[in-house]
PDB file of C-alpha atoms in Angstrom:
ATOM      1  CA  UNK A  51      -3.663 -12.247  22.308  1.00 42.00           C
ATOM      2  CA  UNK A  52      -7.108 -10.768  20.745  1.00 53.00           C
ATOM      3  CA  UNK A  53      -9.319 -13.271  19.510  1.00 59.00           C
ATOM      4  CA  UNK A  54      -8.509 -12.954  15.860  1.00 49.00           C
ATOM      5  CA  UNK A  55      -4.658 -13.953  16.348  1.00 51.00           C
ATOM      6  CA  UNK A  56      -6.111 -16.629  18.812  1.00 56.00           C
ATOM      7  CA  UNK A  57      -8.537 -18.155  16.302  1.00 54.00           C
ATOM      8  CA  UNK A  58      -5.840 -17.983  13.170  1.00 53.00           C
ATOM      9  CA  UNK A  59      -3.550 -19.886  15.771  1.00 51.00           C
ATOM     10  CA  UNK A  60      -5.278 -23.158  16.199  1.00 58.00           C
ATOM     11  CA  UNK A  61      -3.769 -25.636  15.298  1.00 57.00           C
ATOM     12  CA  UNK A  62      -0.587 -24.105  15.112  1.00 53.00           C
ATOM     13  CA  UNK A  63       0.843 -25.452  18.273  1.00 58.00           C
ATOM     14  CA  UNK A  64       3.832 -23.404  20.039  1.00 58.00           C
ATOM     15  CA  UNK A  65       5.247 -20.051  18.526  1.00 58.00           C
ATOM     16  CA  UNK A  66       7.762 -21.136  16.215  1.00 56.00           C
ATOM     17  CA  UNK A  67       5.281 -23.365  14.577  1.00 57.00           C
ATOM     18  CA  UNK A  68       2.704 -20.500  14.237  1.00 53.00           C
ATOM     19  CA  UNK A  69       5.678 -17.893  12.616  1.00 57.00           C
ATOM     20  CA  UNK A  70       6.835 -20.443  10.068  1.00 57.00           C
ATOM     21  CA  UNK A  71       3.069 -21.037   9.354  1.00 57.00           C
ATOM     22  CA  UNK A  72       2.192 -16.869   9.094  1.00 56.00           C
ATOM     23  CA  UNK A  73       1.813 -17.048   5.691  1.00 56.00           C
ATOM     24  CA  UNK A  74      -0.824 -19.955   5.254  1.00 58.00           C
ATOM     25  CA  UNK A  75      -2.495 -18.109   8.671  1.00 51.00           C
ATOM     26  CA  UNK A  76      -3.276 -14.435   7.380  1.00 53.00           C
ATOM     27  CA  UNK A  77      -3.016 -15.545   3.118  1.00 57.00           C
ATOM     28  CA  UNK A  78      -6.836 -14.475   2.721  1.00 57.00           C
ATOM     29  CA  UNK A  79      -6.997 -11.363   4.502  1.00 60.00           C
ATOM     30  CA  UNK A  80      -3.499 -10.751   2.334  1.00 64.00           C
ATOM     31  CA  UNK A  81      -5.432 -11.834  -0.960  1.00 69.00           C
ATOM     32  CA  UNK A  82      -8.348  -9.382  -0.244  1.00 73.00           C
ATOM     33  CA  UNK A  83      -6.073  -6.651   0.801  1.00 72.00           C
ATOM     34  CA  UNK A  84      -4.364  -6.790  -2.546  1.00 71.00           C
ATOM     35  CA  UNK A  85      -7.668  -7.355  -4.626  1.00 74.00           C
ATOM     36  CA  UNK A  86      -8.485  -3.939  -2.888  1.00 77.00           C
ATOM     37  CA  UNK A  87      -5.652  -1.769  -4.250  1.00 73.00           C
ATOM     38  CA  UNK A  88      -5.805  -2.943  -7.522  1.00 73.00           C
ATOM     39  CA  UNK A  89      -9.123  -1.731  -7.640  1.00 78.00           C
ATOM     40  CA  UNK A  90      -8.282   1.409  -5.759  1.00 78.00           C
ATOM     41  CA  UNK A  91      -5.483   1.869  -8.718  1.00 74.00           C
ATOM     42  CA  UNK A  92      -7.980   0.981 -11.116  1.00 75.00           C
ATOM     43  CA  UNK A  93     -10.433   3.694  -9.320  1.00 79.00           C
ATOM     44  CA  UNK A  94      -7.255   6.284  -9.268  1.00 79.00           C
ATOM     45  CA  UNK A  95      -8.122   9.000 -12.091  1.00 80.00           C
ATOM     46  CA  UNK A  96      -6.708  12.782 -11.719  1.00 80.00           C
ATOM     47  CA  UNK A  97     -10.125  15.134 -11.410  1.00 81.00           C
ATOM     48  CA  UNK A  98     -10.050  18.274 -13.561  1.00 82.00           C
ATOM     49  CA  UNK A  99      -9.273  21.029 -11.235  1.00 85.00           C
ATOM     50  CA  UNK A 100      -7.714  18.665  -8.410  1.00 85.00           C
ATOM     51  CA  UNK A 101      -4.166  19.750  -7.708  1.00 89.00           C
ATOM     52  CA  UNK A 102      -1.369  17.795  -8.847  1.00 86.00           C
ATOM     53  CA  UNK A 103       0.129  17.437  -5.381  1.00 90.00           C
ATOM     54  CA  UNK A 104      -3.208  16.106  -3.924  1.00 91.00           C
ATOM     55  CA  UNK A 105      -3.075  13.667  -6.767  1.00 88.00           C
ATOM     56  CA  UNK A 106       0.329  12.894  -6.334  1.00 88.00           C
ATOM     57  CA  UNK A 107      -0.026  12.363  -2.921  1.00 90.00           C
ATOM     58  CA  UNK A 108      -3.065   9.814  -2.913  1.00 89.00           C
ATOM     59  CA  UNK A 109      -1.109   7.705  -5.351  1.00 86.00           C
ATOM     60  CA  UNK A 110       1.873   8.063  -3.038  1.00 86.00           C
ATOM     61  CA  UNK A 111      -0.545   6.571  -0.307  1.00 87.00           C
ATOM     62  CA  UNK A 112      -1.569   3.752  -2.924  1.00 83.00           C
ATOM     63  CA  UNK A 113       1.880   2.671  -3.545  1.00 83.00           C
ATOM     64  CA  UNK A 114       2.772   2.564   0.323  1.00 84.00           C
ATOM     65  CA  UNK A 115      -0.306   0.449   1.073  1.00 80.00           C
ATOM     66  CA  UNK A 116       0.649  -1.751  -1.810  1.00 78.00           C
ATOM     67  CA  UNK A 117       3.787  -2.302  -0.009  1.00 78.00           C
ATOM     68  CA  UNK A 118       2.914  -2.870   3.237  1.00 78.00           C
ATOM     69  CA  UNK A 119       0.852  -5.824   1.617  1.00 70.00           C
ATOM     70  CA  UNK A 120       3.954  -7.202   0.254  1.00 64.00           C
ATOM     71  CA  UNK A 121       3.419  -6.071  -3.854  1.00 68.00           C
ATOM     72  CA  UNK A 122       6.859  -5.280  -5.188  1.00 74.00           C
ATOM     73  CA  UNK A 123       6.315  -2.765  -7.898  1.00 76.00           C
ATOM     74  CA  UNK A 124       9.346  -1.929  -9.759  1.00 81.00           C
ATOM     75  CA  UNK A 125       9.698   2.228 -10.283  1.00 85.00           C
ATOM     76  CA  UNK A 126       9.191   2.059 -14.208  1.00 87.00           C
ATOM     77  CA  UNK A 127       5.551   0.365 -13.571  1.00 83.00           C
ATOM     78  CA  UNK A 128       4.764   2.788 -10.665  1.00 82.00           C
ATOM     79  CA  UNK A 129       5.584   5.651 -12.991  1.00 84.00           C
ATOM     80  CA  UNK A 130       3.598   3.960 -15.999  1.00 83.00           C
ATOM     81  CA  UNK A 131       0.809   3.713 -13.354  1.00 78.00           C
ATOM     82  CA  UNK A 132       0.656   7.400 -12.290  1.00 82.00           C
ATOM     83  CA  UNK A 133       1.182   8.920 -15.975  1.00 81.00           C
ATOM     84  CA  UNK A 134      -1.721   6.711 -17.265  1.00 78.00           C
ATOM     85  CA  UNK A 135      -4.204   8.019 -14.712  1.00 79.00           C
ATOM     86  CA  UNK A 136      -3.549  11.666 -15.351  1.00 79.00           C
ATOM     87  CA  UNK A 137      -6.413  13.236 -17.703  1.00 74.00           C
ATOM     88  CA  UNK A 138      -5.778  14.243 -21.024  1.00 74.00           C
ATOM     89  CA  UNK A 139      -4.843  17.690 -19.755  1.00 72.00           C
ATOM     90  CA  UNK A 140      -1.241  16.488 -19.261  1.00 69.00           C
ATOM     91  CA  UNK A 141      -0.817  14.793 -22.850  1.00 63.00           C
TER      92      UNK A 141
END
């Protein structure tokens, strides 16, 4: 067990205890994580002369980070989110 796990396990007693308790263990580092890609969406802006599939795929990357931190975004806000960082090239 690396010190990290050890030190977010205190106090949690046996194993069971410590996986109904995961939540309340990692919620901060969860918190940050997700205060990070909503800045990195924020950040997310399609540079003249970038290709659309390099875009494309950094947003792709965004959305799988964002759920692998537990967001749920629905398909009609993921779309809303990619067409409104295009540049005006694509209006």
């Amino acid at each position: 067990m690396t010190r990290y796990i050890a030190k977010a396990a205190q106090g949690h007693g046996n194993a069971a205890n410590m996986m109904n308790h995961l939540h309340e263990m990692f919620d901060a580092e969860t918190r940050s994580a997700k205060v990070k890609l909503i800045n990195a969406f924020k950040d997310l802006k399609k540079n003249l002369g970038e290709l659309v599939k390099d875009y494309i795929l950094k947003v792709i990357s965004c959305l799988n980070e964002a759920e692998l931190h537990v967001a749920e975004i629905d398909a009609k806000t993921q779309i809303s989110l990619i067409v409104h960082s295009l540049n005006l090239s694509f209006s």
